[in-house]
Amino acid sequence: MIKILKWLLAGLLLLTLLAALVGYWLLRSSGRPQVDGELRLSGLSAPVKVLRDAAGVPYIFAANTPDLFRAQGFITAQHRLMQMELFRATWRGELAASFGEAALPSDVRMRVLGIQRNGERHAQRIGPQTRAFLQPYVDGINAYVRDHASEHPIELRIAGLQPRSWSVSDLVTLVHFVHYNHATNFKSEVVAQKLIDRLGRERARELFPLNRNPDWPAGTTDAAPDAPTTATARLDLDWADLLFAPETLNHQGLGSNNWAVGPSRSASGKAMLSNDPHLDNRILPGMWHPVGLFAPGIQAVGAALPGMPGILIGRTRHVAFGVTNAYGDVQDLYVETLDPADPQRYLDGGTSRPFEVVNEVIRIQDGAAPGGVREQTLKVRFTRRGPVISDHPGLGPKGDQLLVLRSTDAEVLAPQLGFEGLLTAPNAAALDTELQKIDLMMFNFVFADDQGAIGHRATGAVPIRAGADGSVPRQPPADGSDDWTGFIPKDRMPGQFNPARAWVGTANHDTRPAGFPWYYTSYLAPGYRYQRMSEVLDQASGMSVDDHWALMRDDRNLQSDVLRPLIVAALQDDPVHGDLAALLKTWDGVDRAEAAAPLVYQALYREIALGTFVDELGEQTAADMLSTWYFWQQRFDALVSTPNAVWFDDVRTPERKENLADVIRAAAPRARAAIEALQGQDMATWQWGQAHRLAFVSPLRRKGSGQELVGGFSLDKSGSGETLNRGVYDFKAPYDVKFFASMQLVVDFGDPDKIEAVLAGGVSERHFQPHQNDQAKRWAAGQRTAWWFNPAQAEAMAVSRATLTP
């Protein structure tokens, strides 16, 4: 009997191994895209040549612009069809149909926000120039979906997604989707309201974000009017009250660094530009699709978002550009009131109005349901300002109040998107003019041109508000008027052109010029990264590509300079924790992966912040605020400059009055315990990188063992949320990296052949095939690749050649 069981077990193991080998073979061999020879692309007016280099980067050569974009849509679908279908299923609120109950919160969020509805409305209003810009790209996607089903990625079937035809409306909706993901101010408003609920309005304002442009002269004050808030004093708001639940208030880590230097600071004597967008880019192959584009009047290489023609980052014949998130405030939460006589209506300026109602049906994969799918209805109510995002019943002491989200993407539906002219702008000044046409993405564009000009422009249509600013939820005007009275003039948005210091740069910080007269936003990054950028670039001369690359990978943490000396002073004589102070005393403030000091500092930083605020705010509200890093960091720096500030006194011990040193001493044992739980008691073995890990994962297996089998890998990450070499972790779940440089790029106009860049990912989404993660491994090693700008070099370096034929 035992012998039989052994044979059965051996047989089962053999079957399991065979199944795994079959699965591997299917993924590796099925749906392999054709990269050599001829492929049919209907709608072309002439053949199109597609070269690919050793990294799989495609270079597309067309006889005219429509054929160029048609081919770009086709090639992008070849590389990223599953990713594009996932994007579309996300913004349409259709993920649950493939992924079940776990995806339902995302679907509810998208249906309430109306991303798809707004995109469809906008698509109906775009002008002929924009339609002509988008339609060929759509046609290329559809030709691949329709005519090349045999090479569609098997990953689509595994994910339960069925490719469908695309439309111009889908591409416009992608812009709205990106807009929503960049416009995160309403989350900051939720945090602000929770502080008001807990502390009262006046005391809460002591903790509101502190924003100041580091370039302002000493003594400069904010010129924007400090308008009084008109929000209800108390809503008793909880994040779970929102239809968006259970989306958490973790760090909105969309960020980036970009800078450009003029000829006087470069070794080549030409302008140079660098950019590294910070995203949650852990899912392979990453967000960006690299491409070279060549047609009469167009010569460009850089990175595009899959689903958008052209490039968003890179260089053309005459200009180069890169982006960071500008965080312009294009969202407001309104506290609206139900009509007490009829809960199906609301009050607006004393007038009772009916809610507009949209009934949605969400399909959810469910093995227990007939046919494997069940349906859930969702009723979305709208006031004239936007969708009601608070759950039923109402908020406030009487339960008669609602939160309504107003956003520009539902109202600013211009005939152009603003990206149409980026590839053909003849110089930096003309590019600036094109950028001012963008309404729905709040970017800081930094740019340069082949004549040596450099500049910066913040984009997006940012409302001018009457009455209160946008930092907290607001009451609608009592007279029923519109308190969005216009938009900041595009040529007055933050920006500069050819400054005397011969460099420009942004790091999600406050870029408003001194004297800026309008409220712009209340949610911006602290100045640490920009100040470090300034330290280096103010002294720079003869900069090479290597110098720019080194600055993108710079690990100097300037925030630590604020708190570190105070930690050392408080702990250096502590008989138990003095060793922590000794370690930090000799630390140079560089967040090296192999060092212990950054780990000690980050653990103490967290615990000191918690120890400061939990007593007044309670654990949940404190965690919500502290998880929104940009909300509190610069304000906290100001607080620690006053060690006896009332916030450091623990209200739970009325017999004592604590100061910052007491908070630090109380934090030390908690910080040590947290580190020891991760890495043991021997300080000599502690390493920041062992805690601060970055894991690249497959979209088909995001958690659990076996990641390496499907392209995933992990690494120890240097840097932190405060360094140019970014590595942001979730405050509530330290220290795994979530946001980091999704790509890195340097353009030197003195180099006619190439730009130097690397993706934190790869070109293709296909598993077990080249270029899913090859650039991510180069990125992890600090290496870079050439993306060819010179057509002759693209030809010389090609490892595959395809011709798309009509």
Coordinates of C-alpha atoms in Angstrom, one line a residue, residues 179-648:
H179 CA -6.5 63.9 -15.3
Y180 CA -8.3 62.2 -12.5
N181 CA -5.2 60.3 -11.3
H182 CA -3.2 63.6 -11.3
A183 CA -5.9 65.7 -9.6
T184 CA -5.7 64.5 -6.1
N185 CA -6.6 67.6 -4.2
F186 CA -10.0 66.4 -3.0
K187 CA -8.3 63.7 -0.9
S188 CA -6.4 66.5 0.8
E189 CA -9.7 68.2 1.4
V190 CA -11.0 65.0 3.1
V191 CA -8.0 65.0 5.5
A192 CA -8.6 68.7 6.2
Q193 CA -12.2 68.1 7.0
K194 CA -11.4 65.2 9.3
L195 CA -9.0 67.6 11.2
I196 CA -11.8 70.2 11.5
D197 CA -14.2 67.5 12.8
R198 CA -11.7 66.5 15.4
L199 CA -10.1 69.8 16.5
G200 CA -12.4 72.6 15.3
R201 CA -11.6 74.9 12.4
E202 CA -9.1 77.3 14.0
R203 CA -6.9 74.7 15.6
A204 CA -7.1 72.4 12.6
R205 CA -5.7 75.2 10.4
E206 CA -2.5 75.1 12.4
L207 CA -1.9 71.7 10.8
F208 CA -2.9 72.5 7.2
P209 CA -0.3 72.3 4.5
L210 CA 2.5 74.9 4.5
N211 CA 3.5 75.7 0.9
R212 CA 6.2 78.2 -0.1
N213 CA 8.3 78.4 -3.2
P214 CA 12.0 78.0 -2.1
D215 CA 13.0 80.5 -4.8
W216 CA 11.0 83.3 -3.2
P217 CA 13.3 86.0 -1.6
A218 CA 13.5 85.9 2.1
G219 CA 10.5 87.6 3.8
T220 CA 8.2 87.1 0.8
T221 CA 4.7 86.2 1.8
D222 CA 1.9 84.5 -0.1
A223 CA 0.1 87.1 -2.3
A224 CA -2.9 84.9 -2.9
P225 CA -5.9 86.1 -0.7
D226 CA -6.3 84.2 2.5
A227 CA -10.0 83.7 2.0
P228 CA -12.1 82.5 4.9
T229 CA -13.4 78.9 4.7
T230 CA -17.1 78.6 4.2
A231 CA -17.2 74.9 5.0
T232 CA -19.5 73.5 7.7
A233 CA -17.7 73.4 11.0
R234 CA -18.4 69.7 11.5
L235 CA -19.3 66.9 9.2
D236 CA -18.2 63.8 11.3
L237 CA -16.7 62.6 8.0
D238 CA -15.2 59.2 7.7
W239 CA -13.5 57.9 4.6
A240 CA -15.9 54.9 4.7
D241 CA -18.8 57.4 4.2
L242 CA -17.7 57.9 0.6
L243 CA -18.8 55.8 -2.3
F244 CA -15.0 55.5 -3.1
A245 CA -14.5 53.2 -0.1
P246 CA -12.3 51.3 0.5
E247 CA -9.8 53.4 -1.4
T248 CA -7.4 54.6 1.3
L249 CA -5.9 58.0 1.9
N250 CA -2.4 56.7 1.3
H251 CA 0.3 58.9 -0.3
Q252 CA -0.6 60.4 -3.7
G253 CA 2.9 59.7 -4.9
L254 CA 2.6 60.9 -8.4
G255 CA 5.6 63.1 -8.6
S256 CA 8.7 63.5 -10.6
N257 CA 11.8 65.6 -11.1
N258 CA 12.7 67.5 -14.3
W259 CA 15.2 70.1 -15.1
A260 CA 16.9 71.8 -18.1
V261 CA 20.2 73.6 -18.2
G262 CA 21.3 76.2 -20.7
P263 CA 24.4 76.1 -22.9
S264 CA 26.5 77.9 -20.3
R265 CA 26.2 74.9 -17.9
S266 CA 26.6 72.0 -20.3
A267 CA 29.8 70.4 -21.6
S268 CA 28.4 70.3 -25.2
G269 CA 27.6 74.0 -25.2
K270 CA 24.0 73.0 -26.0
A271 CA 20.9 72.9 -23.8
M272 CA 20.2 69.7 -21.9
L273 CA 17.1 68.2 -20.3
S274 CA 16.4 65.5 -17.7
N275 CA 13.2 63.8 -16.5
D276 CA 12.3 60.9 -14.2
P277 CA 8.5 60.6 -13.6
H278 CA 7.7 59.0 -10.3
L279 CA 4.8 56.6 -10.5
D280 CA 3.7 53.3 -9.0
N281 CA 5.4 51.4 -11.8
R282 CA 5.8 48.0 -10.1
I283 CA 3.5 46.1 -12.5
L284 CA 5.6 45.1 -15.5
P285 CA 6.2 46.2 -18.2
G286 CA 5.5 49.7 -16.7
M287 CA 3.5 52.7 -17.8
W288 CA 5.6 54.1 -20.6
H289 CA 6.0 52.9 -24.2
P290 CA 9.2 54.1 -25.9
V291 CA 9.0 54.9 -29.6
G292 CA 10.8 56.7 -32.4
L293 CA 8.6 58.6 -34.9
F294 CA 9.9 59.7 -38.3
A295 CA 7.8 61.3 -41.1
P296 CA 8.1 64.5 -43.2
G297 CA 8.1 67.3 -40.7
I298 CA 8.4 64.9 -37.7
Q299 CA 11.6 63.5 -36.1
A300 CA 11.1 62.4 -32.5
V301 CA 12.0 59.8 -29.9
G302 CA 10.8 59.4 -26.4
A303 CA 8.1 57.8 -24.3
A304 CA 4.3 57.7 -24.9
L305 CA 1.4 56.6 -22.8
P306 CA -0.2 53.5 -24.4
G307 CA -3.3 54.9 -26.0
M308 CA -2.0 58.3 -26.8
P309 CA -0.4 59.3 -30.1
G310 CA 3.0 61.1 -30.2
I311 CA 5.2 61.3 -27.2
L312 CA 4.8 63.0 -23.8
I313 CA 8.5 62.9 -22.8
G314 CA 11.4 63.1 -25.1
R315 CA 12.8 65.2 -28.0
T316 CA 11.9 66.3 -31.5
R317 CA 14.0 67.9 -34.1
H318 CA 13.9 71.3 -32.4
V319 CA 12.6 70.9 -28.8
A320 CA 12.8 68.5 -25.8
F321 CA 10.3 68.3 -22.9
G322 CA 9.6 66.4 -19.7
V323 CA 6.9 66.4 -17.1
T324 CA 6.2 66.4 -13.4
N325 CA 2.8 66.7 -11.6
A326 CA 2.0 70.3 -10.9
Y327 CA -0.9 69.5 -8.6
G328 CA -3.0 72.5 -9.8
D329 CA -6.3 72.3 -7.8
V330 CA -9.0 71.5 -10.3
Q331 CA -11.4 69.8 -7.8
D332 CA -13.6 71.1 -5.1
L333 CA -15.7 69.3 -2.5
Y334 CA -19.1 71.0 -1.9
V335 CA -21.2 70.4 1.2
E336 CA -24.7 70.4 -0.1
T337 CA -28.0 70.1 1.8
L338 CA -30.9 67.8 1.2
D339 CA -34.3 69.4 0.9
P340 CA -36.0 68.6 4.2
A341 CA -39.3 68.4 2.5
D342 CA -38.2 65.9 -0.1
P343 CA -35.0 63.8 0.1
Q344 CA -35.1 63.3 -3.6
R345 CA -34.1 67.0 -4.0
Y346 CA -31.4 69.3 -2.7
L347 CA -31.3 73.0 -1.9
D348 CA -29.3 75.3 -4.1
G349 CA -29.4 79.0 -3.2
G350 CA -32.7 78.5 -1.4
T351 CA -34.2 76.8 -4.4
S352 CA -35.2 73.1 -4.3
R353 CA -33.8 71.2 -7.2
P354 CA -34.2 67.6 -8.3
F355 CA -31.1 65.4 -8.3
E356 CA -30.1 64.2 -11.8
V357 CA -29.9 60.4 -11.4
V358 CA -27.9 57.9 -13.4
N359 CA -28.5 54.2 -12.8
E360 CA -25.5 52.0 -13.4
V361 CA -25.3 48.2 -13.6
I362 CA -22.0 46.6 -12.7
R363 CA -21.3 43.0 -13.7
I364 CA -19.3 41.0 -11.2
Q365 CA -17.6 37.7 -11.9
D366 CA -19.0 35.2 -9.3
G367 CA -18.7 31.4 -9.7
A368 CA -21.7 30.9 -7.5
A369 CA -24.0 33.0 -9.7
P370 CA -25.9 31.6 -12.7
G371 CA -23.6 32.0 -15.7
G372 CA -20.7 32.9 -13.5
V373 CA -21.7 36.6 -13.3
R374 CA -24.0 38.6 -11.1
E375 CA -25.2 42.2 -11.4
Q376 CA -25.2 45.0 -8.9
T377 CA -27.1 48.2 -9.4
L378 CA -25.6 51.6 -8.5
K379 CA -27.6 54.8 -8.2
V380 CA -25.5 57.9 -8.8
R381 CA -27.0 61.3 -7.9
F382 CA -25.8 64.6 -9.3
T383 CA -26.3 68.2 -8.3
R384 CA -25.4 70.9 -10.8
R385 CA -21.9 70.9 -9.5
G386 CA -21.1 67.2 -9.8
P387 CA -21.7 63.6 -8.5
V388 CA -22.6 63.0 -4.9
I389 CA -19.7 61.0 -3.5
S390 CA -20.9 60.5 0.1
D391 CA -22.8 57.4 1.0
H392 CA -26.3 57.4 2.2
P393 CA -27.6 58.6 4.6
G394 CA -26.3 62.1 4.8
L395 CA -23.5 63.7 6.8
G396 CA -23.4 66.4 9.5
P397 CA -25.2 66.6 12.9
K398 CA -28.6 66.5 11.2
G399 CA -27.7 63.9 8.6
D400 CA -28.9 66.2 5.8
Q401 CA -25.6 67.1 4.2
L402 CA -23.9 65.5 1.2
L403 CA -20.4 65.8 -0.3
V404 CA -20.3 66.6 -4.0
L405 CA -17.2 66.5 -6.1
R406 CA -16.8 69.2 -8.7
S407 CA -14.0 68.7 -11.3
T408 CA -12.9 70.5 -14.4
D409 CA -12.9 67.3 -16.4
A410 CA -16.7 67.4 -16.3
E411 CA -16.9 71.1 -17.4
V412 CA -13.8 72.1 -19.5
L413 CA -14.5 70.2 -22.7
A414 CA -12.5 72.2 -25.2
P415 CA -12.2 71.4 -29.0
Q416 CA -8.5 70.5 -28.5
L417 CA -6.6 68.4 -26.0
G418 CA -3.4 70.5 -26.3
F419 CA -0.9 67.8 -27.2
E420 CA -1.5 68.0 -31.0
G421 CA 1.4 70.5 -31.7
L422 CA 4.2 69.1 -29.5
L423 CA 5.9 67.1 -32.2
T424 CA 6.1 70.1 -34.7
A425 CA 6.9 73.1 -32.4
P426 CA 9.8 74.9 -34.1
N427 CA 11.3 76.3 -30.8
A428 CA 10.8 76.6 -27.1
A429 CA 8.6 79.7 -27.3
A430 CA 6.3 78.0 -29.8
L431 CA 6.2 74.9 -27.5
D432 CA 5.2 77.1 -24.6
T433 CA 2.3 78.4 -26.7
E434 CA 1.2 74.8 -27.5
L435 CA 1.4 73.8 -23.8
Q436 CA -1.0 76.6 -22.9
K437 CA -3.7 74.8 -24.8
I438 CA -3.8 71.9 -22.4
D439 CA -6.8 72.0 -20.1
L440 CA -7.0 68.5 -18.5
M441 CA -3.6 67.5 -17.3
M442 CA -1.9 69.5 -14.6
F443 CA 1.8 69.1 -15.5
N444 CA 4.9 71.0 -15.0
F445 CA 6.5 70.9 -18.4
V446 CA 10.2 71.7 -18.5
F447 CA 11.5 72.2 -22.0
A448 CA 14.6 73.2 -24.0
D449 CA 15.4 73.8 -27.7
D450 CA 18.2 73.4 -30.2
Q451 CA 19.0 77.1 -30.0
G452 CA 19.7 77.0 -26.3
A453 CA 16.4 78.3 -24.9
I454 CA 15.0 76.7 -21.7
G455 CA 11.7 77.1 -19.9
H456 CA 9.0 75.8 -17.6
R457 CA 5.2 76.0 -17.9
A458 CA 2.5 74.6 -15.6
T459 CA -0.5 73.4 -17.6
G460 CA -4.2 72.9 -17.0
A461 CA -7.3 75.0 -16.6
V462 CA -7.3 76.0 -12.9
P463 CA -10.4 77.7 -11.6
I464 CA -10.5 81.1 -10.0
R465 CA -12.6 80.8 -6.9
A466 CA -14.8 83.4 -5.2
G467 CA -14.8 83.3 -1.5
A468 CA -13.0 80.3 0.1
D469 CA -9.9 78.7 -1.4
G470 CA -9.9 75.1 -2.3
S471 CA -8.2 73.6 0.7
V472 CA -11.4 72.4 2.5
P473 CA -14.9 71.4 1.5
R474 CA -17.0 74.5 0.8
Q475 CA -20.6 75.5 1.0
P476 CA -22.3 76.5 -2.3
P477 CA -22.9 80.3 -2.5
A478 CA -26.1 81.2 -0.7
D479 CA -27.4 83.2 -3.6
G480 CA -27.1 80.2 -6.0
S481 CA -24.3 81.8 -8.1
D482 CA -21.3 80.0 -9.5
D483 CA -18.2 80.5 -7.3
W484 CA -15.9 79.3 -10.1
T485 CA -15.7 82.7 -11.7
G486 CA -13.1 81.9 -14.4
F487 CA -9.8 80.3 -14.9
I488 CA -6.2 81.4 -14.3
P489 CA -5.0 82.9 -17.6
K490 CA -2.8 80.3 -19.2
D491 CA 0.1 82.8 -19.8
R492 CA 0.0 83.7 -16.1
M493 CA 0.3 80.1 -14.9
P494 CA 3.5 79.3 -13.1
G495 CA 6.5 79.3 -15.5
Q496 CA 9.7 81.0 -16.6
F497 CA 11.7 81.4 -19.8
N498 CA 15.5 81.6 -20.0
P499 CA 16.1 82.6 -16.4
A500 CA 19.4 84.3 -15.6
R501 CA 20.6 81.4 -13.5
A502 CA 20.6 79.3 -16.8
W503 CA 18.6 76.4 -15.4
V504 CA 15.0 75.6 -14.6
G505 CA 13.5 72.6 -12.7
T506 CA 10.5 71.3 -10.8
A507 CA 10.0 68.6 -8.2
N508 CA 6.2 68.9 -7.5
H509 CA 7.0 71.8 -5.2
D510 CA 5.4 75.3 -5.1
T511 CA 6.4 76.9 -8.4
R512 CA 4.3 80.0 -8.1
P513 CA 6.2 83.2 -8.7
A514 CA 6.3 85.8 -5.9
G515 CA 3.2 87.9 -6.0
F516 CA 1.1 85.3 -7.7
P517 CA -2.4 86.7 -7.1
W518 CA -4.6 83.6 -7.3
Y519 CA -5.2 80.5 -5.2
Y520 CA -3.4 77.7 -7.1
T521 CA -3.4 74.7 -4.8
S522 CA -3.0 73.6 -1.2
Y523 CA -1.4 70.3 -2.0
L524 CA 2.3 70.3 -3.1
A525 CA 5.5 68.5 -2.4
P526 CA 7.8 69.8 0.3
G527 CA 10.9 71.6 -1.2
Y528 CA 13.5 69.0 -0.2
R529 CA 14.1 67.6 -3.7
Y530 CA 14.0 70.9 -5.4
Q531 CA 16.4 72.4 -2.8
R532 CA 18.8 69.5 -3.5
M533 CA 18.4 70.1 -7.2
S534 CA 19.2 73.8 -6.6
E535 CA 22.3 73.0 -4.5
V536 CA 23.8 71.1 -7.4
L537 CA 22.6 73.0 -10.5
D538 CA 23.5 76.4 -9.0
Q539 CA 27.1 75.3 -8.9
A540 CA 27.1 73.2 -12.1
S541 CA 29.2 73.9 -15.2
G542 CA 30.3 71.7 -18.0
M543 CA 27.6 69.1 -17.2
S544 CA 27.7 65.8 -19.0
V545 CA 25.1 63.2 -19.4
D546 CA 26.8 61.3 -16.6
D547 CA 26.4 64.3 -14.3
H548 CA 22.6 64.5 -15.1
W549 CA 22.3 60.8 -14.5
A550 CA 24.1 61.0 -11.2
L551 CA 21.7 63.8 -10.1
M552 CA 18.7 61.7 -10.9
R553 CA 20.2 59.0 -8.7
D554 CA 21.2 61.4 -5.9
D555 CA 20.3 60.0 -2.4
R556 CA 20.9 63.1 -0.3
N557 CA 18.0 63.6 2.2
L558 CA 17.7 67.3 3.1
Q559 CA 14.7 66.7 5.2
S560 CA 16.8 64.8 7.7
D561 CA 18.9 68.0 8.3
V562 CA 15.8 69.4 10.1
L563 CA 15.1 66.7 12.6
R564 CA 18.4 64.7 12.9
P565 CA 20.3 67.1 15.1
L566 CA 17.3 67.3 17.5
I567 CA 17.1 63.5 17.6
V568 CA 20.9 63.3 18.4
A569 CA 20.5 65.9 21.2
A570 CA 17.6 64.1 22.8
L571 CA 19.1 60.6 22.7
Q572 CA 22.8 61.0 23.0
D573 CA 22.9 60.6 26.7
D574 CA 20.2 57.9 26.8
P575 CA 21.7 54.7 28.4
V576 CA 19.5 52.5 26.2
H577 CA 19.1 54.3 22.9
G578 CA 22.3 56.4 22.8
D579 CA 23.6 54.1 20.2
L580 CA 20.9 55.3 17.8
A581 CA 22.0 58.9 18.4
A582 CA 25.7 57.9 17.8
L583 CA 24.8 56.3 14.5
L584 CA 22.8 59.4 13.3
K585 CA 25.5 61.8 14.6
T586 CA 28.0 60.5 12.1
W587 CA 25.5 60.0 9.2
D588 CA 25.9 62.3 6.2
G589 CA 22.2 62.3 5.4
V590 CA 22.6 60.1 2.3
D591 CA 20.0 57.3 2.1
R592 CA 22.2 54.5 1.0
A593 CA 20.6 51.1 0.7
E594 CA 23.6 49.3 2.5
A595 CA 23.6 51.8 5.5
A596 CA 21.8 51.4 8.8
A597 CA 21.4 55.1 9.5
P598 CA 18.6 55.8 7.0
L599 CA 16.6 52.9 8.4
V600 CA 17.0 54.3 12.0
Y601 CA 16.1 57.8 10.8
Q602 CA 13.0 56.7 8.9
A603 CA 11.8 54.6 11.8
L604 CA 12.3 57.5 14.2
Y605 CA 10.7 60.0 11.8
R606 CA 7.6 57.9 11.7
E607 CA 7.3 57.3 15.4
I608 CA 8.0 60.9 16.3
A609 CA 5.3 62.1 13.9
L610 CA 2.8 59.5 15.4
G611 CA 3.9 60.5 18.9
T612 CA 3.2 64.1 18.1
F613 CA -0.3 63.8 16.7
V614 CA -2.0 60.6 17.9
D615 CA -2.9 62.1 21.3
E616 CA -4.9 65.0 19.7
L617 CA -6.1 63.3 16.6
G618 CA -6.6 59.7 17.6
E619 CA -5.0 56.8 15.8
Q620 CA -7.2 56.7 12.7
T621 CA -7.2 60.4 11.9
A622 CA -3.5 60.7 12.6
A623 CA -2.8 57.8 10.3
D624 CA -5.0 59.4 7.5
M625 CA -3.1 62.7 7.8
L626 CA 0.4 61.1 8.0
S627 CA -0.3 58.8 5.1
T628 CA -0.8 61.9 3.0
W629 CA 2.9 62.9 3.2
Y630 CA 2.7 66.2 1.3
F631 CA -0.1 67.4 3.6
W632 CA 2.1 67.4 6.8
Q633 CA 5.8 67.2 6.1
Q634 CA 6.7 70.9 5.6
R635 CA 4.3 71.9 8.4
F636 CA 6.0 69.4 10.7
D637 CA 9.4 70.9 9.8
A638 CA 8.1 74.3 11.0
L639 CA 6.7 72.8 14.2
V640 CA 10.0 71.2 15.2
S641 CA 11.7 74.6 15.0
T642 CA 9.7 75.4 18.1
P643 CA 10.4 72.4 20.4
N644 CA 8.0 73.6 23.1
A645 CA 5.1 73.9 20.7
V646 CA 1.8 72.8 22.2
W647 CA 1.5 70.0 19.7
F648 CA 4.4 68.1 21.4

